[in-house]
mmCIF file of C-alpha atoms in Angstrom:
data_model
loop_
_atom_site.group_PDB
_atom_site.id
_atom_site.type_symbol
_atom_site.label_atom_id
_atom_site.label_comp_id
_atom_site.label_asym_id
_atom_site.label_seq_id
_atom_site.Cartn_x
_atom_site.Cartn_y
_atom_site.Cartn_z
ATOM 1 C CA UNK A 1 16.797 -64.768 17.520
ATOM 2 C CA UNK A 2 16.340 -63.959 13.819
ATOM 3 C CA UNK A 3 13.119 -65.972 13.686
ATOM 4 C CA UNK A 4 11.836 -64.134 16.759
ATOM 5 C CA UNK A 5 12.709 -60.797 15.184
ATOM 6 C CA UNK A 6 11.057 -61.664 11.878
ATOM 7 C CA UNK A 7 7.919 -62.753 13.727
ATOM 8 C CA UNK A 8 7.798 -59.578 15.818
ATOM 9 C CA UNK A 9 8.308 -57.303 12.799
ATOM 10 C CA UNK A 10 5.669 -59.167 10.761
ATOM 11 C CA UNK A 11 3.193 -59.168 13.640
ATOM 12 C CA UNK A 12 3.853 -55.480 14.345
ATOM 13 C CA UNK A 13 3.213 -54.609 10.692
ATOM 14 C CA UNK A 14 0.024 -56.663 10.758
ATOM 15 C CA UNK A 15 -1.179 -54.831 13.881
ATOM 16 C CA UNK A 16 -0.509 -51.497 12.161
ATOM 17 C CA UNK A 17 -2.320 -52.570 8.993
ATOM 18 C CA UNK A 18 -5.313 -53.697 11.043
ATOM 19 C CA UNK A 19 -5.438 -50.474 13.067
ATOM 20 C CA UNK A 20 -4.394 -52.157 16.311
ATOM 21 C CA UNK A 21 -1.857 -49.492 17.185
ATOM 22 C CA UNK A 22 -1.709 -49.986 20.961
ATOM 23 C CA UNK A 23 -1.080 -53.700 20.449
ATOM 24 C CA UNK A 24 1.700 -52.872 18.003
ATOM 25 C CA UNK A 25 3.300 -50.531 20.546
ATOM 26 C CA UNK A 26 3.154 -53.133 23.325
ATOM 27 C CA UNK A 27 4.594 -55.881 21.120
ATOM 28 C CA UNK A 28 7.419 -53.760 19.747
ATOM 29 C CA UNK A 29 8.316 -52.256 23.117
ATOM 30 C CA UNK A 30 8.659 -55.782 24.564
ATOM 31 C CA UNK A 31 10.971 -56.680 21.688
ATOM 32 C CA UNK A 32 13.052 -53.516 22.040
ATOM 33 C CA UNK A 33 13.545 -54.166 25.757
ATOM 34 C CA UNK A 34 15.836 -57.028 24.751
ATOM 35 C CA UNK A 35 16.992 -55.867 21.323
ATOM 36 C CA UNK A 36 17.399 -52.103 21.507
ATOM 37 C CA UNK A 37 19.524 -51.787 18.349
ATOM 38 C CA UNK A 38 16.787 -52.924 15.963
ATOM 39 C CA UNK A 39 16.179 -49.999 13.604
ATOM 40 C CA UNK A 40 13.202 -51.639 11.893
ATOM 41 C CA UNK A 41 11.492 -52.170 15.245
ATOM 42 C CA UNK A 42 12.115 -48.553 16.277
ATOM 43 C CA UNK A 43 10.684 -47.431 12.936
ATOM 44 C CA UNK A 44 7.544 -49.512 13.488
ATOM 45 C CA UNK A 45 7.249 -48.139 17.005
ATOM 46 C CA UNK A 46 7.436 -44.596 15.659
ATOM 47 C CA UNK A 47 4.696 -45.352 13.123
ATOM 48 C CA UNK A 48 2.459 -46.935 15.763
ATOM 49 C CA UNK A 49 2.987 -44.052 18.191
ATOM 50 C CA UNK A 50 2.144 -41.525 15.484
ATOM 51 C CA UNK A 51 -1.064 -43.421 14.663
ATOM 52 C CA UNK A 52 -1.995 -43.139 18.340
ATOM 53 C CA UNK A 53 -1.279 -39.406 18.215
ATOM 54 C CA UNK A 54 1.634 -39.794 20.615
ATOM 55 C CA UNK A 55 3.979 -37.496 18.718
ATOM 56 C CA UNK A 56 6.511 -37.303 21.552
ATOM 57 C CA UNK A 57 6.781 -41.108 21.565
ATOM 58 C CA UNK A 58 6.940 -41.161 17.773
ATOM 59 C CA UNK A 59 9.721 -38.568 17.801
ATOM 60 C CA UNK A 60 11.746 -40.456 20.375
ATOM 61 C CA UNK A 61 11.513 -43.670 18.350
ATOM 62 C CA UNK A 62 12.248 -41.874 15.053
ATOM 63 C CA UNK A 63 15.313 -40.256 16.655
ATOM 64 C CA UNK A 64 16.552 -43.728 17.639
ATOM 65 C CA UNK A 65 16.157 -44.868 14.026
ATOM 66 C CA UNK A 66 18.291 -41.940 12.855
ATOM 67 C CA UNK A 67 20.990 -42.838 15.400
ATOM 68 C CA UNK A 68 21.008 -46.435 14.175
ATOM 69 C CA UNK A 69 20.684 -45.652 10.461
ATOM 70 C CA UNK A 70 22.529 -42.366 9.966
ATOM 71 C CA UNK A 71 22.777 -42.847 6.208
ATOM 72 C CA UNK A 72 19.066 -43.603 5.686
ATOM 73 C CA UNK A 73 17.194 -40.782 3.939
ATOM 74 C CA UNK A 74 13.898 -42.383 4.961
ATOM 75 C CA UNK A 75 14.890 -42.311 8.639
ATOM 76 C CA UNK A 76 15.743 -38.611 8.450
ATOM 77 C CA UNK A 77 12.533 -37.834 6.536
ATOM 78 C CA UNK A 78 10.350 -39.655 9.061
ATOM 79 C CA UNK A 79 12.086 -37.963 11.971
ATOM 80 C CA UNK A 80 11.562 -34.594 10.293
ATOM 81 C CA UNK A 81 7.851 -35.287 9.884
ATOM 82 C CA UNK A 82 7.454 -36.034 13.581
ATOM 83 C CA UNK A 83 9.428 -32.922 14.471
ATOM 84 C CA UNK A 84 7.095 -30.839 12.274
ATOM 85 C CA UNK A 85 4.065 -32.375 13.952
ATOM 86 C CA UNK A 86 5.542 -31.287 17.282
ATOM 87 C CA UNK A 87 6.046 -27.741 15.990
ATOM 88 C CA UNK A 88 9.838 -28.039 16.097
ATOM 89 C CA UNK A 89 10.157 -26.409 12.699
ATOM 90 C CA UNK A 90 13.880 -25.577 12.651
ATOM 91 C CA UNK A 91 14.834 -29.118 13.651
ATOM 92 C CA UNK A 92 12.366 -30.538 11.125
ATOM 93 C CA UNK A 93 13.944 -28.463 8.369
ATOM 94 C CA UNK A 94 17.435 -29.681 9.288
ATOM 95 C CA UNK A 95 16.255 -33.298 9.231
ATOM 96 C CA UNK A 96 14.642 -32.880 5.806
ATOM 97 C CA UNK A 97 17.727 -31.150 4.427
ATOM 98 C CA UNK A 98 19.847 -34.034 5.716
ATOM 99 C CA UNK A 99 17.478 -36.486 3.999
ATOM 100 C CA UNK A 100 17.887 -34.564 0.739
ATOM 101 C CA UNK A 101 21.673 -34.488 1.089
ATOM 102 C CA UNK A 102 21.574 -38.282 1.275
ATOM 103 C CA UNK A 103 19.010 -38.627 -1.526
ATOM 104 C CA UNK A 104 18.516 -35.512 -3.684
ATOM 105 C CA UNK A 105 15.512 -37.174 -5.345
ATOM 106 C CA UNK A 106 13.614 -37.677 -2.069
ATOM 107 C CA UNK A 107 10.209 -36.210 -2.980
ATOM 108 C CA UNK A 108 8.749 -36.727 0.494
ATOM 109 C CA UNK A 109 11.507 -34.599 2.035
ATOM 110 C CA UNK A 110 10.925 -31.929 -0.624
ATOM 111 C CA UNK A 111 7.187 -31.864 0.097
ATOM 112 C CA UNK A 112 7.935 -31.604 3.811
ATOM 113 C CA UNK A 113 10.211 -28.608 3.197
ATOM 114 C CA UNK A 114 7.409 -27.007 1.156
ATOM 115 C CA UNK A 115 5.023 -27.529 4.097
ATOM 116 C CA UNK A 116 7.544 -25.949 6.441
ATOM 117 C CA UNK A 117 7.989 -22.982 4.095
ATOM 118 C CA UNK A 118 4.213 -22.549 3.786
ATOM 119 C CA UNK A 119 3.908 -22.519 7.568
ATOM 120 C CA UNK A 120 6.557 -19.813 7.836
ATOM 121 C CA UNK A 121 5.217 -17.651 5.012
ATOM 122 C CA UNK A 122 3.252 -15.446 7.351
ATOM 123 C CA UNK A 123 -0.190 -15.058 8.839
ATOM 124 C CA UNK A 124 -1.949 -15.527 5.503
ATOM 125 C CA UNK A 125 -0.368 -18.985 5.089
ATOM 126 C CA UNK A 126 -0.604 -19.922 8.746
ATOM 127 C CA UNK A 127 -3.699 -21.642 10.022
ATOM 128 C CA UNK A 128 -5.128 -21.698 13.509
ATOM 129 C CA UNK A 129 -7.223 -24.328 15.184
ATOM 130 C CA UNK A 130 -10.807 -23.036 15.450
ATOM 131 C CA UNK A 131 -11.177 -24.597 18.913
ATOM 132 C CA UNK A 132 -8.023 -23.591 20.797
ATOM 133 C CA UNK A 133 -6.372 -21.058 18.467
ATOM 134 C CA UNK A 134 -3.098 -23.002 18.362
ATOM 135 C CA UNK A 135 -1.108 -22.628 15.162
ATOM 136 C CA UNK A 136 -1.400 -25.621 12.832
ATOM 137 C CA UNK A 137 0.056 -26.319 9.412
ATOM 138 C CA UNK A 138 -2.280 -26.100 6.436
ATOM 139 C CA UNK A 139 -1.700 -29.808 5.800
ATOM 140 C CA UNK A 140 -2.421 -30.960 9.374
ATOM 141 C CA UNK A 141 -5.520 -33.071 9.810
ATOM 142 C CA UNK A 142 -5.737 -32.852 13.595
ATOM 143 C CA UNK A 143 -4.750 -30.197 16.126
ATOM 144 C CA UNK A 144 -1.955 -31.572 18.285
ATOM 145 C CA UNK A 145 -2.963 -29.279 21.137
ATOM 146 C CA UNK A 146 -6.667 -30.099 21.540
ATOM 147 C CA UNK A 147 -7.324 -32.956 19.091
ATOM 148 C CA UNK A 148 -9.835 -31.088 16.907
ATOM 149 C CA UNK A 149 -10.530 -32.710 13.520
ATOM 150 C CA UNK A 150 -9.235 -29.919 11.285
ATOM 151 C CA UNK A 151 -10.644 -31.398 8.074
ATOM 152 C CA UNK A 152 -14.187 -31.239 9.456
ATOM 153 C CA UNK A 153 -13.589 -27.812 10.985
ATOM 154 C CA UNK A 154 -12.265 -26.406 7.697
ATOM 155 C CA UNK A 155 -15.172 -27.917 5.743
ATOM 156 C CA UNK A 156 -17.690 -26.438 8.190
ATOM 157 C CA UNK A 157 -16.072 -23.016 7.888
ATOM 158 C CA UNK A 158 -16.512 -22.915 4.094
#
């Protein structure tokens, strides 16, 4: 079983590195159907889902990682990022604060809290998608509501 797991994890990472996200999802989901307590596999699934823009799927997988690895600052940080992408700001903040309680030097969690604070600072700090008007964070690259490329839209607006 360990050899199978190592192969699946390595192949899943390779798929991610090569941009074959849907293949990574399919492979990892097959593995998790028979080994649902594999935190590394859930983490890979979350990464692959996020690359596909499936933030709900990424959040579900990241939540599973947190359940399996409660003392992992990285798990809490990653879950918080997916929660932010879904606009679940209060939950994202709690996840990042938990990550920092486990690792006070976690710079990614600190940056995420800064992003959350910037998004809450008021209308001048908030950003809206030029296509659908949905609120987006200043650091978002794509609107989760309509899929607009925010980098291109911001560059065109300047």
